[in-house]
PDB file of C-alpha atoms in Angstrom:
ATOM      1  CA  UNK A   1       0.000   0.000   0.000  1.00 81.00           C
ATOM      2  CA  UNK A   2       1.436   3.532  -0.143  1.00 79.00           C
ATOM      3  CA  UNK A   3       1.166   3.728   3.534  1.00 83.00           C
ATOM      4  CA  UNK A   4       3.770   1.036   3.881  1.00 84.00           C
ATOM      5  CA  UNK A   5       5.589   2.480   0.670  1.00 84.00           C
ATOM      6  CA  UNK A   6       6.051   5.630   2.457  1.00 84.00           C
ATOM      7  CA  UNK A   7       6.688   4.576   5.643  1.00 83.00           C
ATOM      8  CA  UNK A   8       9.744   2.526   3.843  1.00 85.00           C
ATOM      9  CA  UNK A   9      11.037   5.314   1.917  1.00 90.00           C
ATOM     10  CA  UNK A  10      10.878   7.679   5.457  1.00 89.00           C
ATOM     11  CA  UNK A  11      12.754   4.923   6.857  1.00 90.00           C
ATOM     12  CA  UNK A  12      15.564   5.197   4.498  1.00 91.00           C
ATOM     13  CA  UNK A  13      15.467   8.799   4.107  1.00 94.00           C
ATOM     14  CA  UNK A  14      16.173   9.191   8.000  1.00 94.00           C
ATOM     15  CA  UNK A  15      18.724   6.010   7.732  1.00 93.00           C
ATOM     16  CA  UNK A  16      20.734   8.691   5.693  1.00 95.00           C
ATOM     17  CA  UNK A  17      20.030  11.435   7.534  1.00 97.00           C
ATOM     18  CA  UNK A  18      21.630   9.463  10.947  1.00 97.00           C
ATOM     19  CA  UNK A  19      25.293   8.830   8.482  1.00 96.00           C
ATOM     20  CA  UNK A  20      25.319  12.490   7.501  1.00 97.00           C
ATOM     21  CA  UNK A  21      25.002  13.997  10.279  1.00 98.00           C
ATOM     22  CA  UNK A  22      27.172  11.888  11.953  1.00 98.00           C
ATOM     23  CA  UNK A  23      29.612  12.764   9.013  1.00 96.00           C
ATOM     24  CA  UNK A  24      29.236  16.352   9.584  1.00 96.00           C
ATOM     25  CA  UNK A  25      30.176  15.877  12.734  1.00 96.00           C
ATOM     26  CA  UNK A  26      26.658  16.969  14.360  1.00 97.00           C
ATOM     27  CA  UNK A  27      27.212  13.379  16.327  1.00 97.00           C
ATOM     28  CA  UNK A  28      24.360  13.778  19.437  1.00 97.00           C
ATOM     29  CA  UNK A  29      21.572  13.980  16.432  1.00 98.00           C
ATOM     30  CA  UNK A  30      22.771  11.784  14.169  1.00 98.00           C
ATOM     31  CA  UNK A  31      22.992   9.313  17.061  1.00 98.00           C
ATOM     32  CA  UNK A  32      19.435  10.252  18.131  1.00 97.00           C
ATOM     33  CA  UNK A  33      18.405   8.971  14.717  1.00 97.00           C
ATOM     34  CA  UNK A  34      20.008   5.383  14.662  1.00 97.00           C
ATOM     35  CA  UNK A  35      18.937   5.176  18.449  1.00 97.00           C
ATOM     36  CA  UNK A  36      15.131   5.576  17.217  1.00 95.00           C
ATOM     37  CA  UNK A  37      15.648   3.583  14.354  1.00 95.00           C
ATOM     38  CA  UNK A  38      14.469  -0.087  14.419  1.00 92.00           C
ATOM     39  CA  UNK A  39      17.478  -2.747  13.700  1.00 92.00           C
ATOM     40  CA  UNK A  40      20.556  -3.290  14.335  1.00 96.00           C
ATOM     41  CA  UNK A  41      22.213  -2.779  11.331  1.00 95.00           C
ATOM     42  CA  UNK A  42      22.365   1.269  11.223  1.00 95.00           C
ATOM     43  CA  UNK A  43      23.225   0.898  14.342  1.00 97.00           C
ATOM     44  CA  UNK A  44      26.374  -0.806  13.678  1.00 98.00           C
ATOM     45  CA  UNK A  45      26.903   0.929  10.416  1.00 96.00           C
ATOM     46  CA  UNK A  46      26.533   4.267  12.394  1.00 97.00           C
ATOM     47  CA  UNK A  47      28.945   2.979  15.340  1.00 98.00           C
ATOM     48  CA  UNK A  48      31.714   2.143  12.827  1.00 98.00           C
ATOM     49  CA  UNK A  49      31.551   5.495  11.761  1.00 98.00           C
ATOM     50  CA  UNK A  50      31.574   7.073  14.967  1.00 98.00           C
ATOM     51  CA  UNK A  51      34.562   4.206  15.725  1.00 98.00           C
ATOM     52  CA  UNK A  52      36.554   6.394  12.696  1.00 97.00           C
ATOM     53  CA  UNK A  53      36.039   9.398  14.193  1.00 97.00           C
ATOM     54  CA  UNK A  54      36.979   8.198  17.588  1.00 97.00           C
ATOM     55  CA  UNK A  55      33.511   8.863  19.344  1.00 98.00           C
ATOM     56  CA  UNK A  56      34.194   6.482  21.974  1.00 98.00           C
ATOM     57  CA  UNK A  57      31.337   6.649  24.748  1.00 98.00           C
ATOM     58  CA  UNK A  58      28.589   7.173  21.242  1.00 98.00           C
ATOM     59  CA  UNK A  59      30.519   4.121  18.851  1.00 98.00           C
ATOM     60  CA  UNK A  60      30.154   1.742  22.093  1.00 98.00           C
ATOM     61  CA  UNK A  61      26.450   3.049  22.714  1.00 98.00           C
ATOM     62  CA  UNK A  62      25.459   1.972  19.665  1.00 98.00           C
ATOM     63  CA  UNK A  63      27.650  -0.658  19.428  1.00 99.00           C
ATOM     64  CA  UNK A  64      25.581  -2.443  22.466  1.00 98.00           C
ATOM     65  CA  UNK A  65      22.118  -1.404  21.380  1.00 98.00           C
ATOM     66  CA  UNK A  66      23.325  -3.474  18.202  1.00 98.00           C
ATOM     67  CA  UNK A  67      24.307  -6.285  19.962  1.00 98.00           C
ATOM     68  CA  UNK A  68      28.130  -6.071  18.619  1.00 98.00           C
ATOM     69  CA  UNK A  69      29.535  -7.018  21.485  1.00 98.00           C
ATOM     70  CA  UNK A  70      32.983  -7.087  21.121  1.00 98.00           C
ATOM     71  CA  UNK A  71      33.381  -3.860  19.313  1.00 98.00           C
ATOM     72  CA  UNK A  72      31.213  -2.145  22.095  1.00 98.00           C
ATOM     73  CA  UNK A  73      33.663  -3.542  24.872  1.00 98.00           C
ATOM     74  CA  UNK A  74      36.578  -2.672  22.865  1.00 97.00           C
ATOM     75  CA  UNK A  75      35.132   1.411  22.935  1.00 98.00           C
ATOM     76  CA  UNK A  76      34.064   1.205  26.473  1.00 98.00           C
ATOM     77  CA  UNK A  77      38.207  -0.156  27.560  1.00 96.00           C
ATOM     78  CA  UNK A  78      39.054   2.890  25.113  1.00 95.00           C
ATOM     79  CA  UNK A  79      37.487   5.330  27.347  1.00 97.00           C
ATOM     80  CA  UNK A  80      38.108   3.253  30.415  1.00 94.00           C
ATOM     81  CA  UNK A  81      34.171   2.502  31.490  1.00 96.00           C
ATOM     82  CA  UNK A  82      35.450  -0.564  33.199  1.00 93.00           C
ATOM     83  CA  UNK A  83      31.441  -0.837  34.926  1.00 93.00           C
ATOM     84  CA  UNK A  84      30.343  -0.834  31.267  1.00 97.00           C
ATOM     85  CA  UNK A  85      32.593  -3.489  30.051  1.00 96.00           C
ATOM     86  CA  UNK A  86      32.148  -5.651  32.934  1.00 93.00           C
ATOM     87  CA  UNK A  87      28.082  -5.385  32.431  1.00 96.00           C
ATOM     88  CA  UNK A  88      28.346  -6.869  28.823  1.00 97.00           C
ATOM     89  CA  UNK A  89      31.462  -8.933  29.292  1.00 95.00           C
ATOM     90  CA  UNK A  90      29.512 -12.398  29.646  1.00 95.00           C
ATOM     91  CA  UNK A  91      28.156 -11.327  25.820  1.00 97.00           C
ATOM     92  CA  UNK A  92      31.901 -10.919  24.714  1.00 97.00           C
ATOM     93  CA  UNK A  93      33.416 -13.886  23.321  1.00 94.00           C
ATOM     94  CA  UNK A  94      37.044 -12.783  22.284  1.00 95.00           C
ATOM     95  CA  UNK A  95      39.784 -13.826  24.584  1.00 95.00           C
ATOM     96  CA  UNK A  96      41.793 -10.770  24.122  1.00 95.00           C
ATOM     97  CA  UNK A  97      38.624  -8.677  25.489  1.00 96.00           C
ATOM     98  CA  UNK A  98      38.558 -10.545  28.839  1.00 95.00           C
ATOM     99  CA  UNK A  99      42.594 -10.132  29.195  1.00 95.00           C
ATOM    100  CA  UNK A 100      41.917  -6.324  28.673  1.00 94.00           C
ATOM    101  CA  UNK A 101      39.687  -5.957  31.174  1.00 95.00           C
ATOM    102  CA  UNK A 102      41.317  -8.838  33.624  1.00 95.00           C
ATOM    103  CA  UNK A 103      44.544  -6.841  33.318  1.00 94.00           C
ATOM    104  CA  UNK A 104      42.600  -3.413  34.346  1.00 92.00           C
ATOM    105  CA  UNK A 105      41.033  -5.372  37.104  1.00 92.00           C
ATOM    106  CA  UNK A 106      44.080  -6.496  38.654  1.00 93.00           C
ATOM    107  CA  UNK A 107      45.646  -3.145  38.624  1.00 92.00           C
ATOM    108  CA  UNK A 108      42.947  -1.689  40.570  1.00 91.00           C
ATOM    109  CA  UNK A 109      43.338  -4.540  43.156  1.00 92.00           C
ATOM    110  CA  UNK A 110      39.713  -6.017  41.835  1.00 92.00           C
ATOM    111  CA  UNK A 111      41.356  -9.699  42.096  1.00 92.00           C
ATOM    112  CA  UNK A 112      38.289 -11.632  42.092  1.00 91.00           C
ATOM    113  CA  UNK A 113      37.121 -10.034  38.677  1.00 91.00           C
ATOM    114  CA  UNK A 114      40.477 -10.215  37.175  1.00 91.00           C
ATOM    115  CA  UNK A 115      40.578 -13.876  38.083  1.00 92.00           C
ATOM    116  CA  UNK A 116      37.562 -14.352  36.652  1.00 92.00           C
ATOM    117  CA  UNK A 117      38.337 -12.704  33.177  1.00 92.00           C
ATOM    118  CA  UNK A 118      41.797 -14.183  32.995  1.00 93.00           C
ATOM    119  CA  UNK A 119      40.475 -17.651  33.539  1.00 93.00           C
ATOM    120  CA  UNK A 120      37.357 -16.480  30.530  1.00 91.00           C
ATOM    121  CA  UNK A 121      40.345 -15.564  28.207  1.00 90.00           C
ATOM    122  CA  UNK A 122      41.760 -18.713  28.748  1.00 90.00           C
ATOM    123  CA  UNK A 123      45.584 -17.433  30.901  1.00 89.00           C
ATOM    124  CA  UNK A 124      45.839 -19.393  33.391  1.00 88.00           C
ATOM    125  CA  UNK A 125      48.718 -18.855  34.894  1.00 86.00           C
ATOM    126  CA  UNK A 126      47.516 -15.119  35.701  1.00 82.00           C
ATOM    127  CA  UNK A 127      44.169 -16.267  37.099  1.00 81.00           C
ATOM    128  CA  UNK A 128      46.800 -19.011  39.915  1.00 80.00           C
ATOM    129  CA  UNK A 129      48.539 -15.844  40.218  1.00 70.00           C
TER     130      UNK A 129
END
């Protein structure tokens, strides 16, 4: 019906409108677009380019509300939300991710977490340690 035809076509017309103005660098509305917008897939494409612009804390929100897991932990250890990485760590599934974070752990003296991560990513000799 035209309903849905339009409906489609505003859709993509605001799909663009999020990448531009993320491009421009007007980054709080472009992200207020891809937030609003159903799927996951702007959301990602919209994170990666927030990821090239180094918009850390706005890459990994988007990154998590697309379910990309180990690209929105990767931002969040760039910008040091250690809370952040920690909620969606039992998501992540790359090794090198839960060394990251065990490694951060540990330095603050959070030993029970670090163990935890380092045994995750699979170093065991850090976790005895």
């Amino acid at each position: 019906t035209k309903k849905e035809k339009d409906a489609h076509h505003d859709q993509k017309c605001l799909v663009g409108l999020a990448r531009c103005y993320i491009k421009v660098g007007e980054i709080k509305k472009g992200v207020t677009i891809a937030t609003r917008l159903p799927g996951k897939e702007i959301k990602e494409e919209c994170a990666k380019l927030l990821e090239a612009l180094k918009q850390w804390p706005e890459a990994a929100e988007l990154f998590e509300k697309a379910e990309c897991w180990d690209s929105a932990a990767i931002a969040y250890i760039k910008i040091k939300n250690w809370v952040k990485v920690g909620d969606i760590l039992p998501n992540v599934t790359t090794p090198k991710i839960h060394s990251m974070y065990a490694k951060a752990r540990e330095s603050e003296g959070r030993y029970k977490e670090a163990c935890a991560a380092y045994m995750k990513a699979g170093e065991w000799e850090n976790a005895i340690r």
